[in-house]
Amino acid sequence: MADTSTRTVERALLLLGTVCDRGSVTLADAARDAGLSASTALRLLRTLEGTGFVRRDDNGYRPGMRVVQLGAQALSHESLVSLAEEALERLVDSTGESAYLNVPSHDGHGIYLSVREGTHSVRHTSWVGRSIPLEGSAAGAVLRGRTAEDGFVVVSNGIEPDVTAIAAPVISGGHVVAALSVVVPSYRITDDGARRIGRQVAAEAAGILTPPPTNTPPTNESTSPGAQA
Amino acid sequence: MADTSTRTVERALLLLGTVCDRGSVTLADAARDAGLSASTALRLLRTLEGTGFVRRDDNGYRPGMRVVQLGAQALSHESLVSLAEEALERLVDSTGESAYLNVPSHDGHGIYLSVREGTHSVRHTSWVGRSIPLEGSAAGAVLRGRTAEDGFVVVSNGIEPDVTAIAAPVISGGHVVAALSVVVPSYRITDDGARRIGRQVAAEAAGILTPPPTNTPPTNESTSPGAQA
DNA sequence: ATTTGTATTTCACTTATTGAAACGCTCATT
DNA sequence: AATGAGCGTTTCAATAAGTGAAATACAAAT
């Protein structure tokens, strides 16, 4: 894994990241943030501008339309979100709580790929694209393959205070490719309730890539143990 | 040399574009598509991979999670979409037809920034991020400032056959910043009907950036993506 | 066995990127 | 007015960094 990467491009993408993070940023800020000299940052931002990835207004640089365009395209090509749609909906229907689909991202993080809001007036809220640490969160534990025997993970008051997260793995080819999760305000749930929802989430997660109708012959490809009961 | 742009970065972004367009593409195809040598394409794609903008699976390169993440962030910072929400909803309610918010993109195109589907069982459909030519479309004419006296543009069977598009400009600081539009199957509408909807769209478009109550100076700082109450 | 296509590595060439410095500018301070 | 601080921008010489042809290896198709 020698240095097969181009510094210029890395820097430009870094810059793009800070622009999107901040929503609106001045040249000097962006340069500082990315650790670049002003002239370099200017040149790269201009390139990004010329390709529509950022745009300028009087206040500085802002995410360009190309970013939302590519993002939307990418999402639409993500078959997981359509496959998980029904499962998310069933979870919301039967629990009234917010349900999510999380996938691993490039750095040691996960992100929310799909969101279905709960029906309770007090409910957990998140959004597509939001970043989630892999440690200290239920979905993160699942994504790292740390699922317990019973097929789901419960984390109370972890990263986010006052909420209990319940997650289960979506498995494909022996690998965890996503986490299905339900997040509920802690005051509203008991240990038993969490287990009940846990079993439900695990069942839905298992069903996402193995639709019930077909009777798949036993194809055994398990790298990691516990390919589900 | 007034050409201040970085070839490497341009190429990498071009590559990213083809990957997102195709959804899944092999190295050789991507290289051909972007007009690059295989070795260069490989190097750039690896850089994109290392930053999460693309990922690989057995079939080749696919859009990475970073793209959907940045796209979602960019959309959330786009205040226009929240400002236009109610207008879109009212248009759908009163016409039953699909209503859209279009903005100019970098190359001579526009894109769908917000979508509200109509209620008729036969209705026009599009999606966020979709590209739209600026010529031959109602929204395009509006975005180019070609709006007629009466404040709206009607195009029947232009780019898309069998549909009539009705668009009006969202104006800020004397510039057209977006187009609000309603698209209806041509068989369902008369000239008079189009004019009626046209006036409606124009009124809604005019109201998007001029809501009477608040006097907000353009100091938009969305600091942390915190949950709003 | 041969052909075709792909992914990957290597390497000499030199192009294209880099950052300090200088400049003009606006705004706030003295 | 004068001063200073900060920003955006341009210039330019040094050289770091990207480039692509060719070679290699592998796989699948003929």
Tab-separated table of C-alpha atoms in Angstrom, chain A:
chain	number	residue	atom	x	y	z
A	1	MET	CA	0.000	0.000	0.000
A	2	ALA	CA	2.582	2.459	-1.067
A	3	ASP	CA	1.562	6.036	-1.522
A	4	THR	CA	-0.891	5.302	-4.252
A	5	SER	CA	-2.765	8.497	-3.803
A	6	THR	CA	-2.460	11.939	-5.170
A	7	ARG	CA	-1.930	14.689	-2.705
A	8	THR	CA	-3.610	17.347	-4.787
A	9	VAL	CA	-6.818	15.398	-5.058
A	10	GLU	CA	-6.797	14.502	-1.406
A	11	ARG	CA	-6.436	18.144	-0.514
A	12	ALA	CA	-9.205	19.193	-2.836
A	13	LEU	CA	-11.552	16.602	-1.379
A	14	LEU	CA	-10.582	17.654	2.108
A	15	LEU	CA	-11.461	21.204	1.183
A	16	LEU	CA	-14.752	20.048	-0.249
A	17	GLY	CA	-15.442	18.294	3.022
A	18	THR	CA	-14.889	21.389	5.108
A	19	VAL	CA	-17.060	23.469	2.812
A	20	CYS	CA	-19.885	20.964	3.138
A	21	ASP	CA	-19.408	20.644	6.875
A	22	ARG	CA	-19.605	24.338	7.474
A	23	GLY	CA	-22.202	25.101	4.854
A	24	SER	CA	-20.551	28.401	4.169
A	25	VAL	CA	-16.920	29.224	4.657
A	26	THR	CA	-14.461	31.912	3.711
A	27	LEU	CA	-11.262	31.176	1.835
A	28	ALA	CA	-9.050	31.913	4.813
A	29	ASP	CA	-11.102	29.703	7.098
A	30	ALA	CA	-11.144	26.856	4.645
A	31	ALA	CA	-7.395	27.117	4.177
A	32	ARG	CA	-6.769	27.137	7.905
A	33	ASP	CA	-9.146	24.288	8.437
A	34	ALA	CA	-7.466	22.131	5.852
A	35	GLY	CA	-3.956	23.207	6.759
A	36	LEU	CA	-3.218	24.685	3.379
A	37	SER	CA	-1.664	27.890	2.250
A	38	ALA	CA	-4.104	30.472	1.045
A	39	SER	CA	-2.881	30.331	-2.514
A	40	THR	CA	-3.193	26.577	-2.711
A	41	ALA	CA	-6.635	26.612	-1.170
A	42	LEU	CA	-7.707	29.302	-3.585
A	43	ARG	CA	-6.531	27.326	-6.571
A	44	LEU	CA	-8.232	24.142	-5.435
A	45	LEU	CA	-11.446	25.875	-4.492
A	46	ARG	CA	-11.521	27.467	-7.914
A	47	THR	CA	-11.208	24.075	-9.481
A	48	LEU	CA	-14.039	22.821	-7.323
A	49	GLU	CA	-16.014	25.870	-8.322
A	50	GLY	CA	-15.391	25.309	-11.999
A	51	THR	CA	-16.776	21.818	-11.751
A	52	GLY	CA	-19.831	22.834	-9.763
A	53	PHE	CA	-18.822	21.153	-6.540
A	54	VAL	CA	-18.726	24.453	-4.721
A	55	ARG	CA	-20.089	27.849	-5.525
A	56	ARG	CA	-19.330	31.279	-4.243
A	57	ASP	CA	-21.512	33.990	-2.968
A	58	ASP	CA	-20.669	37.164	-1.139
A	59	ASN	CA	-20.049	35.320	2.112
A	60	GLY	CA	-17.626	32.785	0.708
A	61	TYR	CA	-17.754	29.244	-0.549
A	62	ARG	CA	-20.787	26.996	-0.268
A	63	PRO	CA	-21.564	23.468	-1.401
A	64	GLY	CA	-22.384	23.380	-5.078
A	65	MET	CA	-25.228	21.728	-6.871
A	66	ARG	CA	-23.000	18.992	-8.197
A	67	VAL	CA	-22.664	17.677	-4.694
A	68	VAL	CA	-26.378	17.308	-4.147
A	69	GLN	CA	-26.741	15.870	-7.618
A	70	LEU	CA	-24.139	13.174	-7.107
A	71	GLY	CA	-25.417	12.519	-3.618
A	72	ALA	CA	-28.915	11.937	-4.892
A	73	GLN	CA	-27.648	9.692	-7.657
A	74	ALA	CA	-25.582	7.691	-5.221
A	75	LEU	CA	-28.516	7.264	-2.902
A	76	SER	CA	-30.767	6.111	-5.706
A	77	HIS	CA	-28.223	3.478	-6.696
A	78	GLU	CA	-28.073	2.252	-3.144
A	79	SER	CA	-30.289	-0.780	-3.350
A	80	LEU	CA	-30.154	-1.290	0.381
A	81	VAL	CA	-32.360	1.687	1.067
A	82	SER	CA	-35.182	0.364	-1.077
A	83	LEU	CA	-34.771	-3.124	0.298
A	84	ALA	CA	-34.928	-1.840	3.841
A	85	GLU	CA	-37.879	0.460	3.291
A	86	GLU	CA	-40.568	-1.986	4.317
A	87	ALA	CA	-38.639	-3.241	7.290
A	88	LEU	CA	-38.203	0.306	8.579
A	89	GLU	CA	-41.851	1.007	8.099
A	90	ARG	CA	-42.943	-2.113	9.948
A	91	LEU	CA	-40.668	-1.219	12.853
A	92	VAL	CA	-42.127	2.264	13.092
A	93	ASP	CA	-45.647	0.916	12.824
A	94	SER	CA	-45.261	-1.605	15.585
A	95	THR	CA	-43.106	0.433	17.975
A	96	GLY	CA	-43.970	4.041	17.214
A	97	GLU	CA	-40.260	4.793	17.531
A	98	SER	CA	-37.796	6.137	14.968
A	99	ALA	CA	-36.043	3.478	12.895
A	100	TYR	CA	-32.791	3.766	10.961
A	101	LEU	CA	-30.531	2.041	8.507
A	102	ASN	CA	-26.820	2.601	9.154
A	103	VAL	CA	-23.867	1.629	7.020
A	104	PRO	CA	-20.125	1.871	7.553
A	105	SER	CA	-18.399	4.835	5.989
A	106	HIS	CA	-14.775	5.219	5.010
A	107	ASP	CA	-13.133	6.454	8.167
A	108	GLY	CA	-13.980	4.626	11.346
A	109	HIS	CA	-17.514	5.894	11.274
A	110	GLY	CA	-20.959	4.896	10.204
A	111	ILE	CA	-23.606	7.044	8.646
A	112	TYR	CA	-27.374	7.142	8.574
A	113	LEU	CA	-28.420	5.923	5.171
A	114	SER	CA	-32.162	5.807	5.674
A	115	VAL	CA	-34.471	7.355	8.211
A	116	ARG	CA	-38.039	6.691	9.232
A	117	GLU	CA	-39.348	8.931	11.997
A	118	GLY	CA	-41.397	7.524	14.846
A	119	THR	CA	-44.953	8.532	15.600
A	120	HIS	CA	-44.638	9.481	19.254
A	121	SER	CA	-44.571	13.199	19.818
A	122	VAL	CA	-41.393	12.754	21.818
A	123	ARG	CA	-39.077	10.784	19.617
A	124	HIS	CA	-35.497	10.465	18.504
A	125	THR	CA	-34.536	12.398	15.403
A	126	SER	CA	-31.653	12.111	12.986
A	127	TRP	CA	-31.009	12.626	9.300
A	128	VAL	CA	-29.580	10.943	6.282
A	129	GLY	CA	-25.848	11.495	6.034
A	130	ARG	CA	-25.340	12.063	9.714
A	131	SER	CA	-22.154	10.572	11.030
A	132	ILE	CA	-22.115	8.097	13.876
A	133	PRO	CA	-19.098	6.859	15.847
A	134	LEU	CA	-18.527	3.135	15.734
A	135	GLU	CA	-17.742	2.993	19.407
A	136	GLY	CA	-20.315	3.565	22.059
A	137	SER	CA	-23.289	3.197	19.798
A	138	ALA	CA	-25.495	0.181	19.229
A	139	ALA	CA	-25.363	0.462	15.459
A	140	GLY	CA	-21.597	0.904	15.659
A	141	ALA	CA	-21.183	-2.263	17.697
A	142	VAL	CA	-23.271	-4.140	15.175
A	143	LEU	CA	-21.281	-2.764	12.258
A	144	ARG	CA	-18.079	-3.902	13.914
A	145	GLY	CA	-19.431	-7.401	14.293
A	146	ARG	CA	-19.890	-7.137	18.036
A	147	THR	CA	-23.381	-8.518	18.046
A	148	ALA	CA	-24.201	-10.774	20.947
A	149	GLU	CA	-25.626	-14.285	20.806
A	150	ASP	CA	-29.195	-13.169	20.679
A	151	GLY	CA	-28.685	-11.256	17.460
A	152	PHE	CA	-29.002	-7.669	18.602
A	153	VAL	CA	-27.289	-4.974	20.624
A	154	VAL	CA	-28.799	-2.605	23.160
A	155	VAL	CA	-27.002	0.528	24.268
A	156	SER	CA	-28.569	2.825	26.832
A	157	ASN	CA	-27.355	6.392	27.140
A	158	GLY	CA	-24.234	5.839	25.099
A	159	ILE	CA	-23.117	8.492	22.677
A	160	GLU	CA	-26.414	10.237	22.952
A	161	PRO	CA	-27.772	10.735	26.422
A	162	ASP	CA	-31.321	9.845	27.386
A	163	VAL	CA	-31.910	7.444	24.532
A	164	THR	CA	-31.658	3.694	24.197
A	165	ALA	CA	-30.563	2.316	20.856
A	166	ILE	CA	-31.341	-1.184	19.671
A	167	ALA	CA	-29.568	-2.482	16.596
A	168	ALA	CA	-29.208	-5.667	14.593
A	169	PRO	CA	-26.987	-6.663	11.676
A	170	VAL	CA	-27.907	-6.979	8.026
A	171	ILE	CA	-25.672	-9.775	6.794
A	172	SER	CA	-24.574	-10.575	3.285
A	173	GLY	CA	-22.004	-13.177	2.353
A	174	GLY	CA	-20.996	-13.592	5.955
A	175	HIS	CA	-20.283	-9.899	6.362
A	176	VAL	CA	-22.174	-7.226	8.197
A	177	VAL	CA	-23.143	-4.709	5.533
A	178	ALA	CA	-25.532	-2.558	7.522
A	179	ALA	CA	-27.235	-2.093	10.845
A	180	LEU	CA	-30.940	-1.763	11.337
A	181	SER	CA	-31.788	0.155	14.457
A	182	VAL	CA	-34.546	1.599	16.583
A	183	VAL	CA	-33.847	4.457	18.950
A	184	VAL	CA	-36.178	5.237	21.822
A	185	PRO	CA	-36.180	7.737	24.678
A	186	SER	CA	-34.834	5.797	27.656
A	187	TYR	CA	-37.597	6.820	30.040
A	188	ARG	CA	-40.120	5.069	27.884
A	189	ILE	CA	-38.563	1.634	27.783
A	190	THR	CA	-37.811	-1.248	30.120
A	191	ASP	CA	-35.202	-3.969	29.771
A	192	ASP	CA	-37.895	-6.365	28.724
A	193	GLY	CA	-39.244	-3.920	26.188
A	194	ALA	CA	-35.779	-3.468	24.743
A	195	ARG	CA	-35.377	-7.202	24.346
A	196	ARG	CA	-38.750	-7.469	22.687
A	197	ILE	CA	-37.869	-4.752	20.205
A	198	GLY	CA	-34.433	-6.301	19.828
A	199	ARG	CA	-35.875	-9.577	18.632
A	200	GLN	CA	-38.085	-7.684	16.262
A	201	VAL	CA	-35.233	-5.626	14.827
A	202	ALA	CA	-33.108	-8.742	14.453
A	203	ALA	CA	-35.886	-10.521	12.592
A	204	GLU	CA	-36.430	-7.605	10.234
A	205	ALA	CA	-32.707	-7.170	9.663
A	206	ALA	CA	-32.329	-10.831	8.803
A	207	GLY	CA	-35.204	-10.590	6.353
A	208	ILE	CA	-33.905	-7.631	4.352
A	209	LEU	CA	-31.563	-9.622	2.158
A	210	THR	CA	-33.505	-12.867	2.375
A	211	PRO	CA	-37.104	-12.232	1.414
A	212	PRO	CA	-39.412	-14.822	3.031
A	213	PRO	CA	-41.221	-16.219	-0.071
A	214	THR	CA	-38.269	-18.046	-1.610
A	215	ASN	CA	-36.878	-21.097	0.079
A	216	THR	CA	-33.152	-20.649	-0.385
A	217	PRO	CA	-31.168	-23.897	-0.303
A	218	PRO	CA	-28.511	-23.926	2.425
A	219	THR	CA	-25.662	-21.898	1.021
A	220	ASN	CA	-23.011	-21.871	3.677
A	221	GLU	CA	-20.511	-19.042	3.464
A	222	SER	CA	-19.800	-18.014	6.991
A	223	THR	CA	-16.542	-16.285	7.720
A	224	SER	CA	-17.703	-15.140	11.076
A	225	PRO	CA	-19.662	-17.344	13.438
A	226	GLY	CA	-23.257	-16.713	14.208
A	227	ALA	CA	-24.618	-16.447	10.715
A	228	GLN	CA	-27.936	-16.097	12.448
A	229	ALA	CA	-30.218	-18.656	13.934
